[in-house]
Amino acid sequence: MSSALILDKETNFVLFSKYITSYKVWNQLSDELEKHNVFYGFLPNTKDIWVRDFMPLQTYKGYCSYVYGPDYLMKDPELRLLISRVRDCMPSFLTCDFVPFPPILQKLCLVLDGGNLIKTDKHLIMTDKVFLENKRFGKEMITELLKQTLGITPVYIPWDENEPYGHADGMVRYVGDDTVLITNYYDFDPPFRTKLIKSLSPFFDIKELHYEVDKPNKNNWAYINFLQVDNCIFMPAMDIAEDEQAQRQLSEIYKCEVVPIRCEQLIRMGGALNCISWNIQYDKGFHYCANDFGAKDALQLPASSD
């Protein structure tokens, strides 16, 4: 069965907020993206660095947006000002008629958060915090809306309430062939691990990260919040004992190159590389103006041979 969603392993282009360039992570990340021939650019009119949360899902029919109004922003008038408008942030080259994926064609009337949307071949994994933010619909209608709009079946996992945002991308990622990878709950929260595995096992084979270290770092959950583009994974790193073990495990599980990127600053803020990126599948046969990106790096996109 072919997915209605473009999976991370099918993407070839990454977009960021311009604000990320002022963070320590950017110099190394941009260097490694260029070294690995990954094309990248910048989204216009973003209000913070966490672009994953509000940018739409890419499907084989175009793009599907949703209502971005998470409770952790809506409850504070000042934080509410950080909510970006998707239409304002879509680069002009994605709103032209000649691109392979046209502008947003669909919109879900659900309050969703991109950090809580893990794409797989047949399913969309999300924490059950989605029920809290969509009380007027209820579970059955939420499920039906997702099925009708995206052509997939949602899989709901328990919300790890130690993480206030209700995101799934610090918990689980898709490997392929109905297999998922979960972070190292085995090391620090066995009871929650049991609940998470129970929710996933009817649908997926499950692999787990695990670290053999004398003094575990409290942030070693973050390795799973990687950025996957095509056949390369950019992995959060912290210059700790777990770095090498995480890199080795991800390389063995995904059968691809894994590039460590120092992310301590982002992780202290509660996110990592998946959170700051929006990766899409994009036809590199076209040539676009650098003004679409606001950076000369966009000129890496080759012109059409026609």
Short mmCIF file of C-alpha atoms in Angstrom, two decimals:
data_model
loop_
_atom_site.label_atom_id
_atom_site.label_comp_id
_atom_site.label_asym_id
_atom_site.label_seq_id
_atom_site.Cartn_x
_atom_site.Cartn_y
_atom_site.Cartn_z
CA MET A 1 0.00 0.00 0.00
CA SER A 2 1.43 3.35 -1.01
CA SER A 3 1.22 6.10 1.57
CA ALA A 4 -0.89 9.19 1.05
CA LEU A 5 1.86 11.03 2.90
CA ILE A 6 5.38 11.84 1.76
CA LEU A 7 7.66 10.04 4.21
CA ASP A 8 10.89 11.47 5.58
CA LYS A 9 12.99 8.97 3.61
CA GLU A 10 11.35 10.29 0.42
CA THR A 11 12.30 13.92 1.04
CA ASN A 12 15.19 15.77 -0.55
CA PHE A 13 14.83 19.40 0.51
CA VAL A 14 14.74 21.09 3.94
CA LEU A 15 13.40 24.48 4.97
CA PHE A 16 14.12 26.37 8.18
CA SER A 17 13.27 29.63 9.88
CA LYS A 18 15.85 32.36 9.30
CA TYR A 19 16.01 32.73 13.07
CA ILE A 20 17.90 29.43 13.33
CA THR A 21 20.98 31.05 11.80
CA SER A 22 21.62 32.88 15.09
CA TYR A 23 21.85 29.61 17.05
CA LYS A 24 25.04 27.65 17.66
CA VAL A 25 23.73 24.62 15.82
CA TRP A 26 23.48 26.38 12.47
CA ASN A 27 27.14 26.55 11.44
CA GLN A 28 27.66 22.81 11.76
CA LEU A 29 24.23 21.87 10.46
CA SER A 30 24.49 24.01 7.32
CA ASP A 31 28.03 22.73 6.67
CA GLU A 32 26.91 19.11 6.94
CA LEU A 33 23.83 19.67 4.77
CA GLU A 34 26.05 21.11 2.04
CA LYS A 35 28.67 18.39 2.48
CA HIS A 36 25.97 15.75 1.98
CA ASN A 37 24.39 17.57 -0.96
CA VAL A 38 21.13 18.28 0.82
CA PHE A 39 19.38 21.32 -0.60
CA TYR A 40 17.96 23.76 1.92
CA GLY A 41 16.36 27.16 2.20
CA PHE A 42 14.39 29.43 4.53
CA LEU A 43 10.69 29.95 5.12
CA PRO A 44 9.42 33.54 5.02
CA ASN A 45 7.58 35.27 7.87
CA THR A 46 8.21 32.73 10.60
CA LYS A 47 7.85 33.88 14.20
CA ASP A 48 10.09 31.29 15.87
CA ILE A 49 12.48 28.46 15.01
CA TRP A 50 10.07 25.56 15.59
CA VAL A 51 8.76 25.29 12.02
CA ARG A 52 7.81 21.61 12.22
CA ASP A 53 4.91 22.45 14.50
CA PHE A 54 2.90 24.64 12.14
CA MET A 55 3.95 23.72 8.60
CA PRO A 56 1.58 21.42 6.65
CA LEU A 57 1.85 17.74 5.91
CA GLN A 58 3.00 16.99 2.38
CA THR A 59 0.87 14.45 0.54
CA TYR A 60 0.89 13.04 -2.96
CA LYS A 61 -1.97 15.43 -3.72
CA GLY A 62 -0.28 18.58 -2.39
CA TYR A 63 -0.23 19.89 1.15
CA CYS A 64 -2.61 19.50 4.06
CA SER A 65 -2.70 22.17 6.74
CA TYR A 66 -4.46 22.10 10.08
CA VAL A 67 -5.47 24.43 12.88
CA TYR A 68 -2.29 25.39 14.71
CA GLY A 69 -3.35 26.64 18.12
CA PRO A 70 -1.74 24.40 20.75
CA ASP A 71 -2.80 24.96 24.33
CA TYR A 72 0.76 25.63 25.47
CA LEU A 73 0.75 28.77 23.28
CA MET A 74 -2.92 29.74 23.40
CA LYS A 75 -3.07 30.01 27.20
CA ASP A 76 -0.50 32.82 27.24
CA PRO A 77 -1.27 36.07 25.32
CA GLU A 78 2.45 36.72 24.75
CA LEU A 79 3.17 33.20 23.51
CA ARG A 80 0.11 33.39 21.27
CA LEU A 81 1.97 36.04 19.28
CA LEU A 82 4.46 33.32 18.28
CA ILE A 83 1.85 31.43 16.25
CA SER A 84 2.88 31.60 12.59
CA ARG A 85 0.36 31.64 9.75
CA VAL A 86 1.03 28.84 7.27
CA ARG A 87 -0.06 30.87 4.25
CA ASP A 88 2.40 33.61 5.19
CA CYS A 89 5.23 31.10 5.57
CA MET A 90 4.79 29.12 2.35
CA PRO A 91 7.67 30.08 0.02
CA SER A 92 6.53 31.58 -3.27
CA PHE A 93 8.06 28.76 -5.29
CA LEU A 94 5.62 26.33 -3.63
CA THR A 95 2.61 28.41 -4.62
CA CYS A 96 3.33 28.42 -8.37
CA ASP A 97 1.33 26.39 -10.84
CA PHE A 98 4.34 24.62 -12.35
CA VAL A 99 5.63 22.90 -9.21
CA PRO A 100 5.01 19.15 -8.84
CA PHE A 101 3.22 19.69 -5.53
CA PRO A 102 0.75 22.59 -5.77
CA PRO A 103 -0.31 24.92 -2.95
CA ILE A 104 -2.32 23.69 0.00
CA LEU A 105 -5.29 21.75 -1.31
CA GLN A 106 -6.72 20.48 1.93
CA LYS A 107 -7.23 21.74 5.45
CA LEU A 108 -8.11 19.68 8.48
CA CYS A 109 -10.43 21.41 10.92
CA LEU A 110 -8.53 19.75 13.76
CA VAL A 111 -6.14 21.41 16.20
CA LEU A 112 -2.90 19.58 15.45
CA ASP A 113 0.80 20.10 16.01
CA GLY A 114 3.45 18.92 13.54
CA GLY A 115 5.67 17.65 16.34
CA ASN A 116 2.86 15.25 17.17
CA LEU A 117 2.51 13.80 13.66
CA ILE A 118 4.74 10.82 12.85
CA LYS A 119 4.19 9.62 9.30
CA THR A 120 4.30 5.94 8.32
CA ASP A 121 3.25 4.00 5.23
CA LYS A 122 -0.26 3.29 6.48
CA HIS A 123 -0.69 5.30 9.65
CA LEU A 124 -0.17 8.63 11.37
CA ILE A 125 1.13 8.25 14.92
CA MET A 126 0.16 10.89 17.47
CA THR A 127 -0.17 11.16 21.23
CA ASP A 128 -3.63 11.13 22.75
CA LYS A 129 -3.17 14.79 23.69
CA VAL A 130 -4.97 15.34 20.37
CA PHE A 131 -8.22 14.43 22.17
CA LEU A 132 -7.66 17.13 24.78
CA GLU A 133 -7.25 19.79 22.10
CA ASN A 134 -10.22 18.61 20.02
CA LYS A 135 -12.85 17.92 22.68
CA ARG A 136 -15.71 19.05 20.46
CA PHE A 137 -15.10 16.17 18.05
CA GLY A 138 -14.25 13.11 20.09
CA LYS A 139 -12.05 10.18 19.16
CA GLU A 140 -14.31 8.61 16.53
CA MET A 141 -14.79 11.81 14.55
CA ILE A 142 -11.09 12.74 14.79
CA THR A 143 -10.22 9.33 13.40
CA GLU A 144 -12.76 9.65 10.60
CA LEU A 145 -11.59 13.14 9.62
CA LEU A 146 -7.99 11.93 9.37
CA LYS A 147 -9.02 8.90 7.32
CA GLN A 148 -11.14 10.93 4.90
CA THR A 149 -8.68 13.77 4.45
CA LEU A 150 -5.34 11.94 4.41
CA GLY A 151 -6.28 8.39 3.48
CA ILE A 152 -4.51 6.98 6.53
CA THR A 153 -5.48 5.48 9.88
CA PRO A 154 -4.27 7.25 13.03
CA VAL A 155 -2.51 5.31 15.78
CA TYR A 156 -2.84 6.95 19.18
CA ILE A 157 -0.10 6.56 21.77
CA PRO A 158 -0.10 7.72 25.40
CA TRP A 159 1.08 11.25 26.12
CA ASP A 160 4.31 11.32 28.07
CA GLU A 161 3.29 14.18 30.34
CA ASN A 162 6.89 14.78 31.39
CA GLU A 163 7.01 16.50 28.00
CA PRO A 164 4.50 19.38 28.19
CA TYR A 165 3.86 19.79 24.46
CA GLY A 166 2.38 16.36 23.80
CA HIS A 167 4.71 15.72 20.87
CA ALA A 168 5.40 12.25 19.52
CA ASP A 169 8.67 13.10 17.73
CA GLY A 170 10.64 12.76 20.97
CA MET A 171 9.14 9.32 21.52
CA VAL A 172 8.87 7.37 18.28
CA ARG A 173 9.99 7.49 14.64
CA TYR A 174 9.21 5.37 11.61
CA VAL A 175 11.84 3.01 10.23
CA GLY A 176 9.92 1.42 7.36
CA ASP A 177 8.26 -1.92 6.58
CA ASP A 178 5.80 -1.46 9.46
CA THR A 179 8.62 -1.00 11.96
CA VAL A 180 9.04 1.88 14.40
CA LEU A 181 11.82 2.96 16.71
CA ILE A 182 11.12 4.25 20.21
CA THR A 183 13.43 6.25 22.43
CA ASN A 184 15.16 4.70 25.43
CA TYR A 185 12.25 4.48 27.87
CA TYR A 186 13.81 1.15 28.83
CA ASP A 187 16.54 3.16 30.59
CA PHE A 188 14.50 5.72 32.49
CA ASP A 189 10.76 4.94 32.53
CA PRO A 190 9.93 1.21 32.22
CA PRO A 191 6.23 1.62 33.22
CA PHE A 192 5.63 4.18 30.48
CA ARG A 193 7.59 2.00 28.03
CA THR A 194 5.09 -0.80 28.69
CA LYS A 195 2.14 1.48 27.88
CA LEU A 196 3.81 2.83 24.75
CA ILE A 197 4.65 -0.62 23.41
CA LYS A 198 1.11 -1.80 24.11
CA SER A 199 -0.30 1.02 21.97
CA LEU A 200 2.12 0.45 19.07
CA SER A 201 2.48 -3.34 18.95
CA PRO A 202 -0.87 -4.08 17.22
CA PHE A 203 0.36 -2.09 14.22
CA PHE A 204 4.15 -2.21 14.19
CA ASP A 205 7.26 -4.20 14.95
CA ILE A 206 9.18 -2.19 17.55
CA LYS A 207 12.87 -1.44 17.94
CA GLU A 208 14.28 0.44 20.92
CA LEU A 209 17.22 2.68 21.67
CA HIS A 210 19.24 1.75 24.77
CA TYR A 211 22.48 3.03 26.27
CA GLU A 212 25.06 1.30 28.42
CA VAL A 213 26.68 4.16 30.35
CA ASP A 214 27.78 4.67 33.94
CA LYS A 215 26.08 8.06 34.33
CA PRO A 216 23.10 8.44 31.95
CA ASN A 217 22.47 11.96 30.72
CA LYS A 218 18.94 13.23 31.39
CA ASN A 219 18.69 14.48 27.79
CA ASN A 220 19.59 11.21 26.07
CA TRP A 221 15.96 10.90 24.93
CA ALA A 222 16.76 13.50 22.26
CA TYR A 223 18.58 11.32 19.75
CA ILE A 224 15.28 10.21 18.28
CA ASN A 225 14.43 13.80 17.35
CA PHE A 226 16.65 13.55 14.27
CA LEU A 227 16.21 15.02 10.81
CA GLN A 228 15.95 12.38 8.07
CA VAL A 229 16.43 13.47 4.48
CA ASP A 230 16.59 10.84 1.76
CA ASN A 231 19.17 8.27 2.88
CA CYS A 232 20.85 10.39 5.54
CA ILE A 233 20.04 11.07 9.18
CA PHE A 234 21.25 14.19 10.98
CA MET A 235 21.31 13.16 14.63
CA PRO A 236 21.27 15.45 17.67
CA ALA A 237 24.50 15.09 19.66
CA MET A 238 25.63 16.49 23.01
CA ASP A 239 29.28 15.44 23.40
CA ILE A 240 28.33 12.80 25.96
CA ALA A 241 28.97 9.08 26.30
CA GLU A 242 25.66 8.16 24.64
CA ASP A 243 26.49 9.98 21.38
CA GLU A 244 28.52 7.18 19.85
CA GLN A 245 26.09 4.47 20.93
CA ALA A 246 23.13 6.37 19.50
CA GLN A 247 24.93 6.96 16.20
CA ARG A 248 25.82 3.29 15.90
CA GLN A 249 22.30 2.10 16.71
CA LEU A 250 20.62 4.49 14.29
CA SER A 251 23.06 3.50 11.54
CA GLU A 252 22.32 -0.20 12.08
CA ILE A 253 18.56 0.27 12.26
CA TYR A 254 18.13 2.65 9.32
CA LYS A 255 20.97 1.27 7.17
CA CYS A 256 22.14 4.77 6.28
CA GLU A 257 24.73 7.37 7.17
CA VAL A 258 24.13 9.09 10.51
CA VAL A 259 25.70 12.53 11.00
CA PRO A 260 25.98 13.88 14.57
CA ILE A 261 25.09 17.57 15.04
CA ARG A 262 25.76 19.31 18.36
CA CYS A 263 22.36 20.44 19.70
CA GLU A 264 22.75 21.18 23.42
CA GLN A 265 21.19 24.62 23.12
CA LEU A 266 18.10 23.35 21.31
CA ILE A 267 17.67 20.38 23.62
CA ARG A 268 17.71 22.64 26.68
CA MET A 269 14.84 24.50 25.01
CA GLY A 270 12.88 21.26 24.64
CA GLY A 271 13.48 20.34 21.00
CA ALA A 272 16.08 19.23 18.48
CA LEU A 273 16.57 18.76 14.73
CA ASN A 274 13.17 17.44 13.67
CA CYS A 275 11.56 20.35 15.53
CA ILE A 276 13.45 23.07 13.65
CA SER A 277 13.06 21.63 10.15
CA TRP A 278 10.40 21.08 7.48
CA ASN A 279 11.60 18.50 4.97
CA ILE A 280 9.71 17.91 1.72
CA GLN A 281 10.02 16.09 -1.58
CA TYR A 282 10.85 18.60 -4.25
CA ASP A 283 11.67 18.50 -7.95
CA LYS A 284 15.23 19.84 -8.26
CA GLY A 285 14.86 20.09 -12.03
CA PHE A 286 13.57 23.64 -11.70
CA HIS A 287 15.57 26.75 -10.94
CA TYR A 288 14.27 29.25 -8.43
CA CYS A 289 15.22 32.75 -7.50
CA ALA A 290 17.36 33.12 -4.38
CA ASN A 291 14.87 35.69 -3.11
CA ASP A 292 12.50 32.80 -2.39
CA PHE A 293 14.93 31.67 0.28
CA GLY A 294 16.71 34.80 1.40
CA ALA A 295 20.07 33.09 1.13
CA LYS A 296 22.58 32.32 -1.58
CA ASP A 297 22.55 28.66 -0.50
CA ALA A 298 19.32 28.27 -2.45
CA LEU A 299 21.29 28.74 -5.64
CA GLN A 300 22.52 25.18 -5.15
CA LEU A 301 19.26 24.16 -6.85
CA PRO A 302 20.24 23.30 -10.42
CA ALA A 303 18.43 24.76 -13.41
CA SER A 304 16.31 22.61 -15.65
CA SER A 305 18.12 21.02 -18.57
CA ASP A 306 15.25 21.97 -20.91
#
